[in-house]
Amino acid sequence: MLGKLTIDALPFYSGIAMGGALIVVFAVLGVVALVTWLGQWRYLWTEWLTSLDHKRIGVMYVTLALLMLVRGFIDALMMRTQQAVALNSDGYLPPGHFDQIFTSHATIMVFFVAIPFLVGLFNVVVPQQIGARRLAFPFMNSACLWLTAAGAALVMISLVIGKFSTAGWNAYPPYSEAQFNPDVGVDYWIWAVLLSAIGSMLTGINFLVTIVKRRAPGMRLMMMPLFTWATLCTNILMVFAFPSLIVAAALLGLDRYLGMHFFTDGDGGNVMNYVSLFWIWGHPDVYILILPAFGVYSEVVATFSGRRIFGYESLVYSTAAITVLSLVVWLHHFLTMGAGSDVNAFFGRAAPLIAVPTAVTIFGWLFTMYRGRVQFTVPMLFTLGFIVTFVIGGMTGALLAVVPVDIHDTTFLVAHFHNLLIPGALFGYFAGYQYWFPKAFGFRLEEKWGRRAFWAWIVGFCLAFIPLYILGFMGMPQRLNRYYDPGWQPYLIVAECGALFILCGIIFLAVQLAASIRNRAALAVPTGDPWDGRTLEWATASPPAAYNFAVVPHVHGIDPWWAMKQAGATAPRPARFHDIIMPDNSSAGVVLGAMSFVFAFAMIWQIWWLAAVGALGIFAAVLSQTFRDHAEHRIPASEVEAIESRRILAPALVSGAPT
Amino acid sequence: MAAPPRLSKMPISPRRRQSTIKGYLVGVVLALVLTAIPFGLVATRALRPIQIFVVIGIAAIAQAVVHLRYFLHLDLKPSSQNKLIALCFAGVVLFILFGGTLWIMFNLNYRKM
Ligand code: HEM
Ligand SMILES: [Cu+2]
């Protein structure tokens, strides 16, 4: 009746696991109680959960990412604490539990923090940057959000019911096969990754089509803002990379569920095939996470230097070059796995090539700043913090590519990829969050707490990861639960302090949000253009109307909004308004996500009847949306006019943004 | 807002609708046949393994073409330049991915023995 699910799945075996489970349960109950107490269920359902408005969907994505960031960070803090104390002792985490934590930390950070964060930014910004009123496939967008949320919910529920995978974030077979890992942990990993990966692939298609097909008249490819370019390249990578991960995870699932032999040790299976499939996704994925951050930095640098980005074309070509190169060099992950020397020689040299376009990009930003008057706002601080730390990361990457140096699989590697992923990706998302927050909500975020958050993050990052570089040279392997070398402990304690600084950084971000909401009247941006922006997203109201642009603008060059302001024009106001057709809300996306969750949960615990229910539910949700005849509504011209005349227009030339 | 005004759906002429339905049906049948062949070969082992591999590979490529042609309505008419660029790019990337995979797999195999 309940498959493998028994009372033993509840975490009575360990106080720490029980604590985690209780926190999750009480957090969910707390949110439910709060919404009920405020009587906001109807509002939440009609205005947000079922919305097909890309701005709302974007906000929900970013909310998901920030919530999961807290969870992923708690995992990291637990690992740091364990390693700080586990000299010649067991510390406080048994090995199995430690393994679960590094697996869930990485899975969460990659699939449920970084991806939702960047997709959220795409959603809020890209359609407005290209002068579009909506995405190409609004319903698919909502479906992707809820698929991702369902995947995140699976990882969260694994804290309460059963255990998560211990096989690392890449779940390499044969260890992840049923033979060595008969429990549900790896199944949790497989299904969470599948749901999220399917969502990401479809999102890639959605934005690719939107950017190709729905640009404002006159906007040629070479006039698109750099964030849109970054998005386009990211989407291409998503479309090509994610299918590979989906196939790898699905085949691993077939091995586990149906006893097949794709990746088993014997019977014709080949482990290396999994490794190859995984990195065909995994290597581009690093750039999927980094390119959007680069896009944000470009926008931030141009805006806060008050001038056009230096070398627009070369930045575009660099982005494209990074895209193509990153699809080619995945095999360098075989460097340590005994590939022949010709394979190694090719990929050992190909990988550092990526440094060239990266350097071009960074010099583009530096020259822009050099020639402009830089305002040190919070987004700008994150950008500068990134540039400084990334140079360190780049140099260490070059060290790693020198094959014979034996620092692979040590904490050097851990420090290296965190150097890519925290300043290289997360800081960019933070910068974007600070920069476009007034766009989405109509008021700015507090500067004071933003600065404090920045300093806490950057100091914490350096303290937490520079010791790991050193430990790597001293030979400390990654994923270590206990150790016997007293020389390592001081460094690990410093790293623990770094993690505590980062904790402060996260708390300051929360304080900043709360303080800004409280002071929203003082921080309001009535003109909608708080930073004296350059690109089209600042031409709409903040927060934008459902249709973004009452009149779709004509574009004649890069930085069209800047050009309009220079020409003395404000937001274009036509003689006559027209009706606008927009997609209706739909509950099918939420149902689809909920049913995928039910289906995946049932598959994990092998509750076959429930899986059938879930599968039917998914089918019904898709079918109902497909056969909806009138999925759009018309906003009459009079209503558009009413909305637009309520808007306070930006003065023709805004001089100097508030600092 | 009061009951939203209705929108007329895209008019589809009866002839066009019929032809698309026929196209989809042809596509489904072809896809099924192309799926049945590899499974049949593996189940019956009618050929030598290396031959089966080749047939499976050809069936897979044909399968992809059928999907593109009948379900995604891609054709090689010059009218759709975007499509052509996308297709060429996809071709190159797939070539790199498949070629690279085969290269590394045989390379590893060779060194294992
Ligand atoms: C916020 C601060 C963060 C801290 C303090 C932190 C800390 C850690 C620690 C202690 C480990 C285990 C290292 C070991 O194996 O010895 C780890 C692993 C990892 N982290 Fe982070 N991390 C952070 C953020 C991130 C972010 C933002 C990402 C990705 C976007 C990420 C991705 C990973 C990955 C992929 C692993 C490897 C897990 C494995 O071995 O399977 N981390 N992190
Ligand atoms: Cu790589």
CSV table of N, CA and C in Angstrom, one decimal, chain A residues 163-247:
chain,number,residue,atom,x,y,z
A,163,LYS,N,16.0,9.7,3.7
A,163,LYS,CA,17.3,10.4,3.7
A,163,LYS,C,17.6,10.9,2.2
A,164,PHE,N,18.4,11.9,2.1
A,164,PHE,CA,18.9,12.3,0.8
A,164,PHE,C,20.1,11.5,0.4
A,165,SER,N,20.5,11.7,-0.9
A,165,SER,CA,21.6,10.9,-1.5
A,165,SER,C,22.9,11.2,-0.7
A,166,THR,N,23.8,10.3,-0.7
A,166,THR,CA,25.1,10.5,-0.2
A,166,THR,C,26.2,10.4,-1.3
A,167,ALA,N,25.7,10.4,-2.5
A,167,ALA,CA,26.6,10.1,-3.6
A,167,ALA,C,27.2,11.3,-4.2
A,168,GLY,N,27.2,12.5,-3.6
A,168,GLY,CA,27.8,13.7,-4.1
A,168,GLY,C,26.8,14.3,-5.2
A,169,TRP,N,27.1,15.5,-5.5
A,169,TRP,CA,26.2,16.2,-6.4
A,169,TRP,C,26.2,15.6,-7.8
A,170,ASN,N,27.3,14.9,-8.2
A,170,ASN,CA,27.3,14.3,-9.5
A,170,ASN,C,26.9,12.9,-9.5
A,171,ALA,N,26.6,12.3,-8.4
A,171,ALA,CA,26.0,10.9,-8.3
A,171,ALA,C,26.6,9.9,-9.2
A,172,TYR,N,28.0,9.9,-9.2
A,172,TYR,CA,28.7,9.0,-10.1
A,172,TYR,C,28.3,7.5,-9.8
A,173,PRO,N,27.9,6.7,-10.8
A,173,PRO,CA,27.9,5.3,-10.6
A,173,PRO,C,29.4,4.8,-10.5
A,174,PRO,N,29.6,3.6,-10.1
A,174,PRO,CA,28.7,2.6,-9.6
A,174,PRO,C,28.2,2.9,-8.2
A,175,TYR,N,28.8,3.9,-7.5
A,175,TYR,CA,28.3,4.0,-6.1
A,175,TYR,C,26.8,4.4,-6.1
A,176,SER,N,26.3,5.1,-7.1
A,176,SER,CA,24.9,5.5,-7.0
A,176,SER,C,24.0,4.5,-7.5
A,177,GLU,N,24.5,3.3,-7.9
A,177,GLU,CA,23.6,2.2,-8.4
A,177,GLU,C,22.9,1.5,-7.2
A,178,ALA,N,21.9,0.8,-7.6
A,178,ALA,CA,21.0,0.2,-6.5
A,178,ALA,C,21.9,-0.8,-5.7
A,179,GLN,N,22.9,-1.4,-6.3
A,179,GLN,CA,23.7,-2.4,-5.7
A,179,GLN,C,24.4,-1.8,-4.4
A,180,PHE,N,24.9,-0.6,-4.5
A,180,PHE,CA,25.6,0.0,-3.4
A,180,PHE,C,24.7,1.0,-2.6
A,181,ASN,N,23.7,1.4,-3.2
A,181,ASN,CA,22.9,2.5,-2.6
A,181,ASN,C,21.4,2.1,-2.8
A,182,PRO,N,20.9,1.1,-2.1
A,182,PRO,CA,19.6,0.6,-2.3
A,182,PRO,C,18.5,1.6,-1.7
A,183,ASP,N,18.9,2.5,-0.8
A,183,ASP,CA,17.9,3.4,-0.2
A,183,ASP,C,17.4,4.4,-1.2
A,184,VAL,N,16.5,5.2,-0.7
A,184,VAL,CA,15.8,6.2,-1.6
A,184,VAL,C,16.6,7.4,-1.9
A,185,GLY,N,17.7,7.6,-1.2
A,185,GLY,CA,18.5,8.9,-1.3
A,185,GLY,C,18.7,9.2,-2.8
A,186,VAL,N,19.3,8.3,-3.5
A,186,VAL,CA,19.7,8.6,-4.9
A,186,VAL,C,18.4,8.9,-5.7
A,187,ASP,N,17.3,8.2,-5.3
A,187,ASP,CA,16.1,8.4,-6.1
A,187,ASP,C,15.6,9.8,-5.8
A,188,TYR,N,15.7,10.3,-4.6
A,188,TYR,CA,15.4,11.7,-4.4
A,188,TYR,C,16.2,12.6,-5.3
A,189,TRP,N,17.5,12.3,-5.3
A,189,TRP,CA,18.4,13.2,-6.2
A,189,TRP,C,17.9,13.1,-7.6
A,190,ILE,N,17.6,11.9,-8.1
A,190,ILE,CA,17.3,11.7,-9.5
A,190,ILE,C,16.0,12.5,-9.9
A,191,TRP,N,15.0,12.4,-9.0
A,191,TRP,CA,13.7,13.0,-9.4
A,191,TRP,C,13.8,14.6,-9.2
A,192,ALA,N,14.5,15.0,-8.2
A,192,ALA,CA,14.6,16.5,-8.0
A,192,ALA,C,15.3,17.0,-9.2
A,193,VAL,N,16.4,16.4,-9.6
A,193,VAL,CA,17.2,16.9,-10.7
A,193,VAL,C,16.3,16.8,-12.0
A,194,LEU,N,15.6,15.7,-12.2
A,194,LEU,CA,14.8,15.6,-13.4
A,194,LEU,C,13.8,16.7,-13.5
A,195,LEU,N,13.0,17.0,-12.5
A,195,LEU,CA,12.0,18.0,-12.5
A,195,LEU,C,12.6,19.3,-12.8
A,196,SER,N,13.7,19.6,-12.1
A,196,SER,CA,14.4,20.9,-12.3
A,196,SER,C,15.0,21.1,-13.7
A,197,ALA,N,15.6,20.0,-14.2
A,197,ALA,CA,16.2,20.0,-15.5
A,197,ALA,C,15.2,20.2,-16.6
A,198,ILE,N,14.1,19.5,-16.5
A,198,ILE,CA,13.1,19.6,-17.5
A,198,ILE,C,12.6,21.1,-17.6
A,199,GLY,N,12.3,21.6,-16.4
A,199,GLY,CA,11.9,23.0,-16.3
A,199,GLY,C,12.9,23.9,-16.9
A,200,SER,N,14.2,23.7,-16.6
A,200,SER,CA,15.3,24.6,-17.2
A,200,SER,C,15.4,24.5,-18.7
A,201,MET,N,15.3,23.3,-19.2
A,201,MET,CA,15.4,23.1,-20.6
A,201,MET,C,14.2,23.9,-21.3
A,202,LEU,N,13.0,23.7,-20.8
A,202,LEU,CA,11.9,24.4,-21.4
A,202,LEU,C,12.0,25.9,-21.3
A,203,THR,N,12.5,26.4,-20.1
A,203,THR,CA,12.7,27.8,-20.0
A,203,THR,C,13.7,28.3,-21.0
A,204,GLY,N,14.7,27.5,-21.3
A,204,GLY,CA,15.7,27.9,-22.3
A,204,GLY,C,15.0,28.1,-23.6
A,205,ILE,N,14.2,27.2,-24.0
A,205,ILE,CA,13.5,27.3,-25.3
A,205,ILE,C,12.6,28.5,-25.3
A,206,ASN,N,11.9,28.8,-24.2
A,206,ASN,CA,10.9,29.9,-24.1
A,206,ASN,C,11.6,31.2,-24.3
A,207,PHE,N,12.7,31.4,-23.6
A,207,PHE,CA,13.4,32.7,-23.8
A,207,PHE,C,14.1,32.9,-25.1
A,208,LEU,N,14.6,31.7,-25.6
A,208,LEU,CA,15.3,31.8,-26.9
A,208,LEU,C,14.3,32.3,-27.9
A,209,VAL,N,13.1,31.7,-27.9
A,209,VAL,CA,12.1,32.1,-28.9
A,209,VAL,C,11.7,33.5,-28.7
A,210,THR,N,11.5,33.9,-27.4
A,210,THR,CA,11.1,35.2,-27.1
A,210,THR,C,12.1,36.2,-27.7
A,211,ILE,N,13.4,36.0,-27.4
A,211,ILE,CA,14.4,37.0,-27.8
A,211,ILE,C,14.5,37.0,-29.4
A,212,VAL,N,14.4,35.8,-30.0
A,212,VAL,CA,14.5,35.8,-31.4
A,212,VAL,C,13.3,36.5,-32.1
A,213,LYS,N,12.1,36.2,-31.5
A,213,LYS,CA,10.8,36.6,-32.2
A,213,LYS,C,10.2,37.8,-31.8
A,214,ARG,N,10.4,38.3,-30.5
A,214,ARG,CA,9.5,39.3,-30.0
A,214,ARG,C,10.2,40.6,-29.7
A,215,ARG,N,11.4,40.8,-30.3
A,215,ARG,CA,12.0,42.1,-30.1
A,215,ARG,C,11.2,43.3,-30.7
A,216,ALA,N,11.4,44.4,-30.1
A,216,ALA,CA,10.7,45.6,-30.6
A,216,ALA,C,11.1,45.9,-32.0
A,217,PRO,N,10.3,46.5,-32.8
A,217,PRO,CA,10.6,46.8,-34.2
A,217,PRO,C,11.9,47.7,-34.2
A,218,GLY,N,12.8,47.3,-35.1
A,218,GLY,CA,14.0,48.1,-35.2
A,218,GLY,C,15.2,47.6,-34.4
A,219,MET,N,14.9,46.7,-33.4
A,219,MET,CA,16.0,46.2,-32.6
A,219,MET,C,16.7,45.1,-33.2
A,220,ARG,N,17.8,45.3,-33.9
A,220,ARG,CA,18.6,44.2,-34.5
A,220,ARG,C,19.4,43.5,-33.4
A,221,LEU,N,19.9,42.3,-33.7
A,221,LEU,CA,20.6,41.6,-32.7
A,221,LEU,C,21.7,42.4,-32.1
A,222,MET,N,22.4,43.1,-32.9
A,222,MET,CA,23.5,43.9,-32.5
A,222,MET,C,23.1,45.2,-31.8
A,223,MET,N,21.8,45.3,-31.4
A,223,MET,CA,21.4,46.5,-30.6
A,223,MET,C,20.9,46.0,-29.3
A,224,MET,N,20.9,44.7,-29.1
A,224,MET,CA,20.3,44.2,-27.8
A,224,MET,C,21.2,44.5,-26.7
A,225,PRO,N,20.6,44.8,-25.5
A,225,PRO,CA,21.4,45.1,-24.3
A,225,PRO,C,22.2,43.9,-24.0
A,226,LEU,N,23.3,44.1,-23.3
A,226,LEU,CA,24.2,43.0,-23.0
A,226,LEU,C,23.6,41.9,-22.1
A,227,PHE,N,22.7,42.3,-21.2
A,227,PHE,CA,22.0,41.3,-20.4
A,227,PHE,C,21.2,40.4,-21.3
A,228,THR,N,20.5,41.0,-22.3
A,228,THR,CA,19.7,40.2,-23.2
A,228,THR,C,20.7,39.2,-24.0
A,229,TRP,N,21.8,39.7,-24.4
A,229,TRP,CA,22.8,38.9,-25.1
A,229,TRP,C,23.2,37.7,-24.2
A,230,ALA,N,23.5,38.0,-22.9
A,230,ALA,CA,23.9,37.0,-22.0
A,230,ALA,C,22.8,36.0,-21.9
A,231,THR,N,21.5,36.5,-21.8
A,231,THR,CA,20.4,35.6,-21.7
A,231,THR,C,20.3,34.7,-22.9
A,232,LEU,N,20.4,35.3,-24.1
A,232,LEU,CA,20.3,34.5,-25.3
A,232,LEU,C,21.4,33.4,-25.3
A,233,CYS,N,22.6,33.7,-25.0
A,233,CYS,CA,23.7,32.7,-25.0
A,233,CYS,C,23.4,31.6,-23.9
A,234,THR,N,23.0,32.1,-22.7
A,234,THR,CA,22.6,31.1,-21.7
A,234,THR,C,21.6,30.2,-22.2
A,235,ASN,N,20.6,30.7,-22.9
A,235,ASN,CA,19.5,29.8,-23.3
A,235,ASN,C,20.0,28.8,-24.3
A,236,ILE,N,20.9,29.2,-25.2
A,236,ILE,CA,21.4,28.3,-26.1
A,236,ILE,C,22.1,27.1,-25.4
A,237,LEU,N,22.9,27.5,-24.4
A,237,LEU,CA,23.5,26.5,-23.6
A,237,LEU,C,22.5,25.6,-22.9
A,238,MET,N,21.5,26.2,-22.3
A,238,MET,CA,20.5,25.4,-21.6
A,238,MET,C,19.8,24.4,-22.5
A,239,VAL,N,19.5,24.9,-23.7
A,239,VAL,CA,18.8,24.0,-24.7
A,239,VAL,C,19.7,22.8,-25.1
A,240,PHE,N,21.0,23.0,-25.2
A,240,PHE,CA,21.9,21.9,-25.6
A,240,PHE,C,22.3,21.1,-24.4
A,241,ALA,N,22.5,21.7,-23.3
A,241,ALA,CA,23.2,21.0,-22.2
A,241,ALA,C,22.2,20.2,-21.4
A,242,PHE,N,21.0,20.7,-21.0
A,242,PHE,CA,20.1,20.1,-20.1
A,242,PHE,C,19.6,18.7,-20.6
A,243,PRO,N,19.3,18.5,-21.9
A,243,PRO,CA,18.9,17.2,-22.3
A,243,PRO,C,19.9,16.1,-21.9
A,244,SER,N,21.2,16.4,-21.9
A,244,SER,CA,22.2,15.4,-21.6
A,244,SER,C,22.1,15.0,-20.1
A,245,LEU,N,21.8,16.0,-19.3
A,245,LEU,CA,21.7,15.7,-17.9
A,245,LEU,C,20.4,14.9,-17.7
A,246,ILE,N,19.3,15.3,-18.4
A,246,ILE,CA,18.1,14.5,-18.2
A,246,ILE,C,18.3,13.1,-18.6
A,247,VAL,N,19.0,12.9,-19.7
A,247,VAL,CA,19.2,11.5,-20.2
A,247,VAL,C,20.1,10.7,-19.1
